[in-house]
Coordinates of C-alpha atoms and ligand atoms in Angstrom, one line a residue:
M1 CA 5.5 6.4 -10.2
S2 CA 3.1 8.1 -11.8
Q3 CA 1.5 11.1 -9.7
A4 CA -0.6 9.6 -6.8
L5 CA -4.2 10.8 -6.6
G6 CA -4.5 11.8 -2.9
V7 CA -2.0 9.8 -1.7
T8 CA 0.9 11.5 0.3
P9 CA 4.4 9.9 0.6
P10 CA 5.7 8.7 3.9
D11 CA 8.6 9.7 5.9
E12 CA 11.4 8.5 3.9
D13 CA 13.0 6.4 6.5
A14 CA 10.0 4.9 8.0
I15 CA 10.2 1.5 6.1
D16 CA 12.8 -0.6 5.0
D17 CA 13.0 -1.9 1.8
D18 CA 12.4 -5.8 1.6
A19 CA 11.8 -5.6 5.2
P20 CA 9.8 -8.9 6.1
A21 CA 6.0 -8.0 5.9
N22 CA 4.5 -7.5 9.2
V23 CA 1.0 -6.6 8.3
G24 CA -1.7 -9.0 8.2
A25 CA -1.0 -11.9 10.8
G26 CA 0.2 -15.0 9.5
L27 CA 1.2 -13.1 6.3
L28 CA 4.2 -15.3 5.5
S29 CA 2.9 -18.5 6.8
G30 CA -0.5 -18.3 5.0
G31 CA -3.9 -18.4 6.6
G32 CA -6.0 -15.2 7.2
G33 CA -7.7 -12.8 9.1
G34 CA -6.6 -11.4 12.3
G35 CA -5.0 -8.0 13.5
G36 CA -1.5 -7.3 12.7
G37 CA -0.1 -4.0 13.0
G38 CA 1.5 -1.7 10.6
G39 CA 4.5 -1.5 12.4
G40 CA 7.3 0.9 11.2
K41 CA 8.7 4.0 13.0
M42 CA 6.4 6.5 14.2
N43 CA 6.2 9.4 11.7
A44 CA 6.6 12.4 13.5
T45 CA 5.8 14.9 10.7
A46 CA 2.7 12.7 9.4
P47 CA 0.6 14.7 7.1
A48 CA -3.1 15.4 7.7
F49 CA -5.5 12.7 6.2
T50 CA -6.1 12.8 2.8
P51 CA -9.2 11.7 1.5
T52 CA -10.2 9.1 -1.4
K53 CA -11.4 12.0 -3.1
K54 CA -9.0 14.7 -3.0
P55 CA -10.2 18.4 -2.3
S56 CA -8.4 20.8 -4.4
A57 CA -7.8 24.2 -3.0
G58 CA -11.2 25.0 -4.0
P59 CA -14.0 27.1 -2.3
V60 CA -14.5 25.8 1.4
M61 CA -17.6 26.1 3.0
A62 CA -18.4 28.7 5.7
G63 CA -17.0 27.7 9.2
A64 CA -15.2 24.8 7.7
A65 CA -12.0 25.5 9.5
A66 CA -11.3 23.6 12.8
D67 CA -12.2 26.0 15.3
Q68 CA -12.5 24.1 18.5
P69 CA -10.7 25.7 21.2
G70 CA -8.4 23.9 23.6
P71 CA -5.9 20.9 23.1
R72 CA -7.3 18.2 20.9
T73 CA -6.3 14.5 21.2
T74 CA -4.4 12.9 18.3
E75 CA -7.7 10.9 17.4
Q76 CA -9.6 14.3 17.4
A77 CA -7.1 16.0 15.3
V78 CA -7.2 13.1 12.9
D79 CA -11.2 13.3 12.7
D80 CA -11.1 17.1 12.3
D81 CA -8.5 16.6 9.5
Y82 CA -10.7 14.0 8.0
F83 CA -14.2 15.7 8.4
G84 CA -12.6 19.3 7.3
S85 CA -11.4 17.5 4.1
Y86 CA -15.1 16.9 3.4
S87 CA -15.7 20.4 3.5
Y88 CA -14.6 21.1 0.3
F89 CA -17.6 21.3 -2.4
D90 CA -14.8 20.0 -5.2
I91 CA -14.7 16.8 -3.2
H92 CA -18.3 16.3 -3.4
R93 CA -18.2 17.4 -6.9
T94 CA -15.5 14.9 -7.9
M95 CA -17.7 12.1 -6.3
L96 CA -20.8 13.2 -7.8
D97 CA -19.4 13.7 -11.2
D98 CA -18.2 10.1 -11.1
V99 CA -21.2 8.6 -12.9
A100 CA -20.1 5.0 -12.6
R101 CA -20.4 5.5 -8.9
T102 CA -23.3 7.8 -8.4
A103 CA -25.4 6.2 -10.9
T104 CA -24.6 2.8 -9.6
Y105 CA -26.0 3.8 -6.0
R106 CA -28.9 5.6 -7.9
T107 CA -30.2 2.3 -9.5
S108 CA -30.0 0.4 -6.3
L109 CA -32.3 2.6 -4.7
E110 CA -34.5 3.9 -7.4
K111 CA -34.9 0.6 -9.4
N112 CA -35.6 -1.9 -6.5
P113 CA -38.7 -0.9 -5.4
S114 CA -39.4 -4.3 -3.2
L115 CA -36.1 -3.5 -1.3
I116 CA -36.9 0.3 -0.8
A117 CA -40.6 1.4 -1.4
G118 CA -42.3 2.3 2.0
K119 CA -38.8 1.5 3.8
K120 CA -37.0 3.0 6.5
V121 CA -33.4 3.9 5.3
V122 CA -30.2 5.1 6.9
D123 CA -27.5 6.7 4.8
I124 CA -24.1 6.6 6.6
G125 CA -22.2 9.3 5.6
C126 CA -24.6 11.4 3.4
G127 CA -22.5 14.1 2.2
T128 CA -24.6 16.4 0.0
G129 CA -27.6 14.2 0.9
I130 CA -27.6 12.7 -2.3
L131 CA -28.2 8.8 -1.7
S132 CA -30.9 9.8 0.6
M133 CA -32.5 11.9 -1.9
F134 CA -32.2 9.0 -4.2
A135 CA -33.9 6.6 -1.4
A136 CA -36.8 9.0 -1.0
R137 CA -37.2 9.3 -4.5
G138 CA -37.1 5.5 -4.7
G139 CA -40.2 5.4 -2.4
A140 CA -38.6 5.1 0.9
E141 CA -41.0 6.3 3.8
V142 CA -38.3 7.5 6.2
V143 CA -34.7 8.3 5.4
V144 CA -32.3 9.5 7.9
G145 CA -28.9 10.6 6.6
V146 CA -25.8 11.0 9.0
D147 CA -22.6 13.1 8.3
G148 CA -19.7 13.8 10.8
A149 CA -18.9 17.0 8.6
A150 CA -20.8 19.9 10.3
Q151 CA -20.7 22.1 7.0
I152 CA -21.7 19.6 4.5
A153 CA -24.6 18.1 6.9
A154 CA -26.0 21.6 6.7
V155 CA -25.9 21.7 3.0
A156 CA -27.3 18.2 2.9
R157 CA -30.2 19.4 5.0
A158 CA -30.9 22.6 2.8
N159 CA -30.6 20.3 -0.5
I160 CA -32.9 18.1 0.9
A161 CA -35.4 21.0 1.9
H162 CA -35.2 22.4 -1.7
A163 CA -36.0 19.2 -3.2
G164 CA -39.2 19.2 -1.3
L165 CA -38.2 16.1 0.6
G166 CA -37.8 17.5 4.2
G167 CA -40.8 15.6 5.4
K168 CA -39.4 12.3 4.7
V169 CA -35.7 12.8 5.1
S170 CA -33.8 14.4 8.0
V171 CA -30.1 14.5 8.7
V172 CA -28.3 14.0 12.0
Q173 CA -25.0 15.9 12.3
G174 CA -21.9 13.8 14.0
K175 CA -19.5 11.3 14.0
V176 CA -21.5 8.1 13.6
E177 CA -19.8 6.1 16.4
E178 CA -20.4 9.0 19.2
L179 CA -23.9 9.0 17.9
L180 CA -24.3 5.5 18.1
A181 CA -22.9 5.6 21.9
A182 CA -25.4 8.1 22.9
G183 CA -28.0 6.8 21.2
S184 CA -28.8 10.0 19.2
I185 CA -29.7 8.5 15.8
P186 CA -33.6 7.9 16.1
G187 CA -34.9 4.4 15.3
A188 CA -32.3 2.4 16.3
G189 CA -32.8 -1.3 15.4
T190 CA -35.8 -0.2 13.2
F191 CA -34.0 0.4 9.5
D192 CA -34.8 -1.9 6.7
V193 CA -31.7 -0.7 4.8
L194 CA -28.3 0.7 5.3
V195 CA -26.8 2.6 2.5
S196 CA -23.2 4.0 2.5
E197 CA -20.7 4.8 -0.1
W198 CA -17.5 4.2 2.2
M199 CA -15.0 2.7 0.0
G200 CA -11.3 4.3 -0.3
Y201 CA -8.5 3.8 -2.5
A202 CA -7.9 -0.3 -2.8
L203 CA -10.9 -0.5 -1.2
L204 CA -9.7 -0.1 2.5
Y205 CA -8.1 3.0 2.7
E206 CA -9.8 5.8 4.5
S207 CA -11.2 3.1 7.3
M208 CA -14.5 3.8 6.8
L209 CA -15.9 0.4 6.8
D210 CA -15.6 0.1 10.3
T211 CA -18.0 2.9 10.7
V212 CA -20.6 1.0 8.5
L213 CA -20.3 -1.9 10.4
A214 CA -21.0 -0.2 13.6
A215 CA -24.0 1.4 12.1
R216 CA -25.5 -1.9 10.7
D217 CA -25.3 -3.5 14.2
T218 CA -27.0 -1.0 16.1
L219 CA -29.5 0.5 13.4
L220 CA -30.5 -2.3 11.0
K221 CA -33.4 -4.4 12.0
P222 CA -32.4 -8.3 11.9
G223 CA -32.1 -9.4 8.3
G224 CA -31.9 -5.8 7.2
A225 CA -30.1 -5.1 3.8
V226 CA -26.8 -3.5 3.5
L227 CA -26.0 -1.7 0.2
P228 CA -23.7 -2.4 -1.4
D229 CA -23.5 -5.8 0.0
I230 CA -20.6 -7.6 -1.4
A231 CA -17.1 -6.1 -2.1
T232 CA -14.2 -7.8 -3.8
I233 CA -10.6 -6.9 -4.4
H234 CA -8.7 -8.0 -7.5
V235 CA -4.9 -8.2 -8.4
A236 CA -3.0 -8.5 -11.7
G237 CA 0.6 -7.6 -13.2
F238 CA 1.0 -4.5 -15.1
S239 CA 3.4 -3.3 -17.8
R240 CA 6.1 -0.7 -17.9
N241 CA 3.7 1.4 -20.0
A242 CA 1.4 1.5 -16.8
T243 CA 4.0 3.5 -15.1
S244 CA 5.4 7.0 -15.8
L245 CA 8.8 5.8 -16.5
P246 CA 8.1 5.9 -20.3
F247 CA 7.7 9.7 -20.2
W248 CA 11.1 10.3 -18.9
D249 CA 12.7 8.2 -21.8
D250 CA 12.6 11.0 -24.2
V251 CA 12.0 14.3 -23.0
Y252 CA 12.4 16.6 -26.2
G253 CA 15.3 14.0 -27.3
F254 CA 16.7 13.9 -23.4
E255 CA 16.6 10.9 -21.4
M256 CA 16.2 11.4 -17.5
P257 CA 17.1 8.2 -16.0
V258 CA 17.6 10.1 -12.4
V259 CA 13.8 11.2 -12.6
Q260 CA 13.0 7.6 -13.2
S261 CA 15.2 6.1 -10.4
T262 CA 13.9 8.6 -7.9
L263 CA 10.3 7.9 -8.9
L264 CA 10.7 4.3 -8.5
K265 CA 12.3 4.6 -5.0
D266 CA 9.1 6.3 -4.0
A267 CA 6.7 4.0 -5.6
L268 CA 8.5 0.9 -3.7
K269 CA 7.4 2.6 -0.5
S270 CA 4.0 3.9 -1.1
A271 CA 1.2 2.5 -3.3
V272 CA 0.5 4.6 -6.2
V273 CA -3.0 5.7 -7.2
C274 CA -3.2 6.0 -10.9
P275 CA -5.5 5.0 -13.7
V276 CA -4.1 1.8 -15.4
K277 CA -5.4 0.9 -18.9
G278 CA -6.8 -2.6 -19.5
D279 CA -4.2 -2.9 -22.2
H280 CA -1.4 -2.2 -19.8
V281 CA -2.3 -5.4 -17.6
V282 CA -0.1 -8.0 -18.5
T283 CA -1.4 -11.1 -16.5
S284 CA -4.4 -13.0 -15.6
S285 CA -6.0 -11.7 -12.2
A286 CA -7.0 -13.3 -9.3
E287 CA -9.4 -12.4 -6.2
V288 CA -7.6 -11.1 -3.4
R289 CA -10.4 -10.9 -0.7
S290 CA -14.2 -10.9 -0.9
L291 CA -16.0 -9.3 2.0
D292 CA -19.7 -9.8 2.8
M293 CA -21.2 -6.4 4.2
A294 CA -24.0 -8.1 5.7
T295 CA -22.1 -10.8 8.0
M296 CA -18.4 -9.6 8.1
T297 CA -16.6 -8.1 11.0
V298 CA -14.2 -5.5 11.7
A299 CA -11.6 -8.0 12.3
D300 CA -12.3 -9.1 8.7
T301 CA -11.1 -5.9 7.0
E302 CA -7.2 -7.0 8.2
F303 CA -6.3 -10.0 6.3
S304 CA -3.4 -11.9 4.2
S305 CA -4.6 -13.5 1.1
G306 CA -4.0 -16.8 -0.3
E307 CA -1.4 -17.4 -2.7
Y308 CA -2.1 -16.9 -6.1
V309 CA 0.0 -17.8 -9.6
L310 CA -0.5 -14.9 -12.2
T311 CA 0.4 -15.7 -15.6
A312 CA 0.7 -14.0 -18.9
R313 CA -2.5 -13.0 -20.5
A314 CA -4.1 -15.9 -22.5
D315 CA -5.0 -13.3 -25.2
G316 CA -1.5 -12.4 -25.7
T317 CA -1.8 -8.8 -24.8
R318 CA 1.8 -7.8 -23.7
G319 CA 1.3 -4.2 -22.3
D320 CA 4.1 -2.7 -24.5
E321 CA 1.9 -2.2 -27.6
L322 CA 2.0 1.6 -28.7
D323 CA -1.8 2.7 -28.7
A324 CA -3.3 5.4 -31.1
E325 CA -2.6 8.1 -28.5
V326 CA 1.2 7.2 -28.5
Q327 CA 1.7 6.9 -32.2
A328 CA 0.0 10.2 -32.8
G329 CA 2.8 11.7 -30.6
K330 CA 5.3 9.9 -32.0
G331 CA 8.4 12.2 -33.5
E332 CA 6.9 15.0 -31.1
G333 CA 9.3 14.1 -28.0
A334 CA 8.1 16.4 -25.4
T335 CA 5.4 14.5 -23.6
G336 CA 6.5 10.8 -23.4
L337 CA 4.2 10.1 -26.1
T338 CA 6.9 8.5 -28.2
Q339 CA 7.8 5.6 -25.5
Q340 CA 10.4 4.4 -27.4
G341 CA 12.0 3.1 -24.3
A342 CA 9.1 1.0 -23.8
L343 CA 9.5 -0.5 -27.3
L344 CA 13.3 -0.9 -27.1
T345 CA 13.2 -2.7 -23.6
E346 CA 10.1 -4.9 -24.2
G347 CA 11.4 -6.5 -27.2
G348 CA 9.1 -4.5 -29.5
D349 CA 8.7 -7.1 -32.1
G350 CA 6.5 -9.2 -29.8
S351 CA 8.9 -12.1 -29.7
G352 CA 10.2 -11.6 -26.0
P353 CA 9.3 -12.3 -22.6
V354 CA 6.3 -10.2 -21.3
M355 CA 7.8 -8.0 -18.6
C356 CA 5.5 -7.4 -15.5
Y357 CA 6.8 -4.3 -13.2
G358 CA 4.3 -4.6 -10.6
V359 CA 0.8 -5.7 -9.5
V360 CA -2.1 -3.4 -9.8
L361 CA -5.1 -3.7 -6.9
W362 CA -8.8 -2.9 -7.7
F363 CA -12.1 -3.5 -6.3
D364 CA -15.8 -4.1 -7.4
T365 CA -18.6 -3.6 -4.9
A366 CA -22.0 -5.5 -5.8
F367 CA -25.4 -4.3 -5.0
S368 CA -26.5 -8.3 -5.4
A369 CA -29.7 -9.8 -6.3
R370 CA -29.7 -11.0 -2.3
F371 CA -31.3 -7.3 -1.6
C372 CA -31.8 -5.9 -5.2
K373 CA -34.5 -8.3 -6.5
E374 CA -35.4 -6.0 -9.6
E375 CA -32.3 -4.7 -10.5
A376 CA -29.1 -5.6 -9.2
V377 CA -25.9 -3.7 -10.1
I378 CA -22.1 -3.9 -9.8
L379 CA -19.6 -0.6 -9.2
S380 CA -16.4 -2.0 -10.6
T381 CA -13.2 -0.1 -10.5
S382 CA -11.3 -2.6 -12.7
P383 CA -8.8 -1.5 -15.5
Y384 CA -11.1 -3.0 -18.1
A385 CA -14.0 -0.6 -17.0
K386 CA -14.8 2.9 -17.1
Q387 CA -12.5 4.8 -15.1
T388 CA -13.7 6.0 -11.6
H389 CA -12.2 8.5 -9.2
W390 CA -10.6 5.6 -7.3
A391 CA -8.6 4.8 -10.3
Q392 CA -6.1 1.7 -9.5
T393 CA -3.9 1.2 -6.9
M394 CA -0.2 0.1 -8.3
L395 CA 2.3 -1.8 -6.3
H396 CA 5.7 -1.8 -8.1
F397 CA 8.6 -4.5 -7.9
P398 CA 12.1 -3.1 -7.9
E399 CA 13.0 -5.1 -10.8
P400 CA 10.6 -6.5 -13.3
I401 CA 9.8 -10.1 -14.0
A402 CA 9.8 -11.8 -17.3
L403 CA 7.2 -13.7 -18.0
A404 CA 6.9 -16.5 -20.8
P405 CA 4.1 -15.3 -23.1
A406 CA 1.1 -17.6 -22.5
R407 CA 1.7 -21.1 -24.4
G408 CA 5.3 -19.9 -24.5
G409 CA 7.4 -22.2 -21.8
G410 CA 8.9 -20.9 -18.7
G411 CA 10.3 -24.2 -17.7
G412 CA 13.2 -23.2 -15.6
S413 CA 15.8 -25.2 -17.3
A414 CA 17.5 -22.3 -18.7
G415 CA 20.7 -20.4 -17.5
G416 CA 19.9 -17.1 -15.2
A417 CA 17.4 -16.8 -12.4
V418 CA 13.9 -17.6 -12.6
G419 CA 11.9 -14.5 -14.1
S420 CA 15.1 -13.0 -15.7
K421 CA 15.0 -12.2 -19.5
E422 CA 17.1 -15.1 -19.9
N423 CA 15.0 -17.6 -18.0
P424 CA 11.3 -16.3 -18.1
A425 CA 9.0 -17.4 -15.5
A426 CA 5.9 -19.3 -16.0
G427 CA 3.7 -17.1 -13.4
I428 CA 4.1 -14.8 -10.4
K429 CA 3.3 -16.2 -7.2
V430 CA 1.6 -13.5 -5.2
R431 CA 0.2 -13.0 -1.7
V432 CA -1.5 -9.6 -0.6
G433 CA -2.3 -8.5 3.0
M434 CA -3.9 -5.4 4.3
A435 CA -4.0 -3.9 7.8
K436 CA -4.8 -0.4 9.3
C437 CA -1.9 1.6 10.0
T438 CA -1.2 1.6 13.9
E439 CA 0.6 5.0 14.0
E440 CA -1.7 7.6 16.0
E441 CA -1.3 10.1 13.2
R442 CA -2.0 7.8 10.4
L443 CA -5.3 6.1 11.9
R444 CA -7.2 5.9 8.7
A445 CA -4.0 5.0 6.4
L446 CA -3.6 1.4 5.2
D447 CA -0.2 -0.6 4.9
I448 CA -0.5 -3.2 2.0
S449 CA 2.0 -6.1 2.0
L450 CA 3.1 -7.9 -0.9
E451 CA 4.9 -11.2 -1.3
Y452 CA 5.9 -12.3 -4.8
T453 CA 8.0 -15.0 -6.3
A454 CA 8.8 -15.9 -9.9
V455 CA 7.7 -19.2 -10.8
A456 CA 8.9 -21.8 -13.6
S457 CA 6.7 -24.5 -14.9
D458 CA 8.6 -27.2 -13.3
G459 CA 8.1 -25.5 -9.7
K460 CA 11.6 -23.8 -9.6
E461 CA 11.5 -20.6 -7.7
G462 CA 13.2 -17.4 -8.1
S463 CA 13.9 -15.1 -5.1
H464 CA 11.0 -14.1 -2.6
H465 CA 10.3 -10.6 -2.0
A466 CA 8.2 -9.3 0.6
K467 CA 7.4 -5.6 1.0
I468 CA 5.1 -3.1 2.5
F469 CA 3.4 -0.3 0.8
R470 CA 1.9 2.5 2.5
M471 CA -1.5 4.5 1.7
Ligands
SAM501 C1 -17.3 9.1 0.5 S1 -18.2 10.3 1.2 C2 -19.9 9.8 0.4 C3 -21.0 11.3 0.4 C4 -22.2 10.9 0.0 N1 -22.7 9.7 0.6 C5 -22.2 10.5 -1.6 O1 -22.2 9.6 -2.0 O2 -22.0 11.7 -2.3 C6 -18.2 9.9 2.9 C7 -19.0 10.9 3.9 O3 -19.0 10.1 5.1 C8 -18.7 11.1 5.9 N2 -18.2 10.2 7.3 C9 -17.0 9.5 7.1 N3 -17.1 8.9 8.4 C10 -18.0 9.2 9.3 C11 -18.2 8.9 10.4 N4 -17.5 8.3 11.3 N5 -19.3 9.5 10.9 C12 -20.2 10.5 10.3 N6 -19.7 10.6 9.1 C13 -19.0 10.4 8.5 C14 -17.8 12.0 5.7 O4 -18.0 13.3 6.3 C15 -18.2 12.3 4.0 O5 -19.3 13.3 4.0

């Protein structure tokens, strides 16, 4: 619904609405782990890979265009697109400018001398070399940065030399998997610490975690540290005000429902990456999955969560309040700031049900006290924390679910389907699954499955929905 940041819509026909979920083994029957394929038809016009940190059409580094002669395999083409996308300075600026992100890494590397000082550190996907330089400044004796994007690897070398850190820090250029196979990363099996910023939208878009796990298994010495070491995915419900629908309620006094229905149709097929405000989260949250980077395997990156029941927020937040920005714009009518529709449809007097329009996913990564003994830190992409360039990932419902406000009933005895306005539910039962897309052209893409059902307090359930969202 809201403009996706860096998520390219898939082929219109590639997914059936309400098709049974087919990602994450055992999705419909419970249980986790296991492979599972993305399924769906091959998208012959699949777009080039779009990285989490979307590059603009800004300056590209010299020699950045793919210039290898001869035919390329699909995997090579995907890799070329992927590493090419990291050849724009804009993308690195976006990451470096994300202070929540970069400063958390800096703290982990510079404020934990018992972990870093005098140690050997490998930086997987070093980009501009920033994490490698943090490690050097934190007292590391030897640092090796690795990056598959030739142009940015050259920039990292230059940055490191300019900082006078060339004696400690070196950069190896190449795709990590190929370098590992060729034994071309010096010091395999001897590194004390592996650091990497590998996270994508909804944590697992971009599939860089597999690379990190392969590097961990070959390069780290037994018991070596991985930074960050814990990643956790969360889910909660969002209100209509979290979507872009209210904008189209009142465009200089005109309503534009065709735009709204088109946006919703698209949002039912693709996950929408967009900032969600904490005030627009309308339910409790649940932990979808927690991953331990020090012990997990690649198989753990595909899963189906347990079932969780999300209930209206205990603090009474309904998600339909007009915030100060909205009130300031009231009457101007041009920018969606009036949000009259939100008021009317959500029972603006605060007495009606709480309306949930879908669920939002976010993640936290911890640099925990297991390795960071002096100063443990957490990088959060929660709607309740300062926004990061990852924003949040929204999965929309085709129809909103009405929830009884906290301590407001939801007994299921009234007429109307459970979860309708006439019969608000006590909660929404959800299950989330993630699996890599198996289509050759979208090898770094992610399929997210969502199952959900409105439930009454007497256990009665509304209809069961199962959908797949592409990223
Ligand atoms: C998210 S950026 C992080 C850059 C830098 N570490 C930072 O924090 O600013 C990820 C980097 O990893 C590199 N990368 C991703 N997958 C890789 C692989 N399989 N082999 C080598 N480099 C890879 C990309 O080229 C990109 O520069």
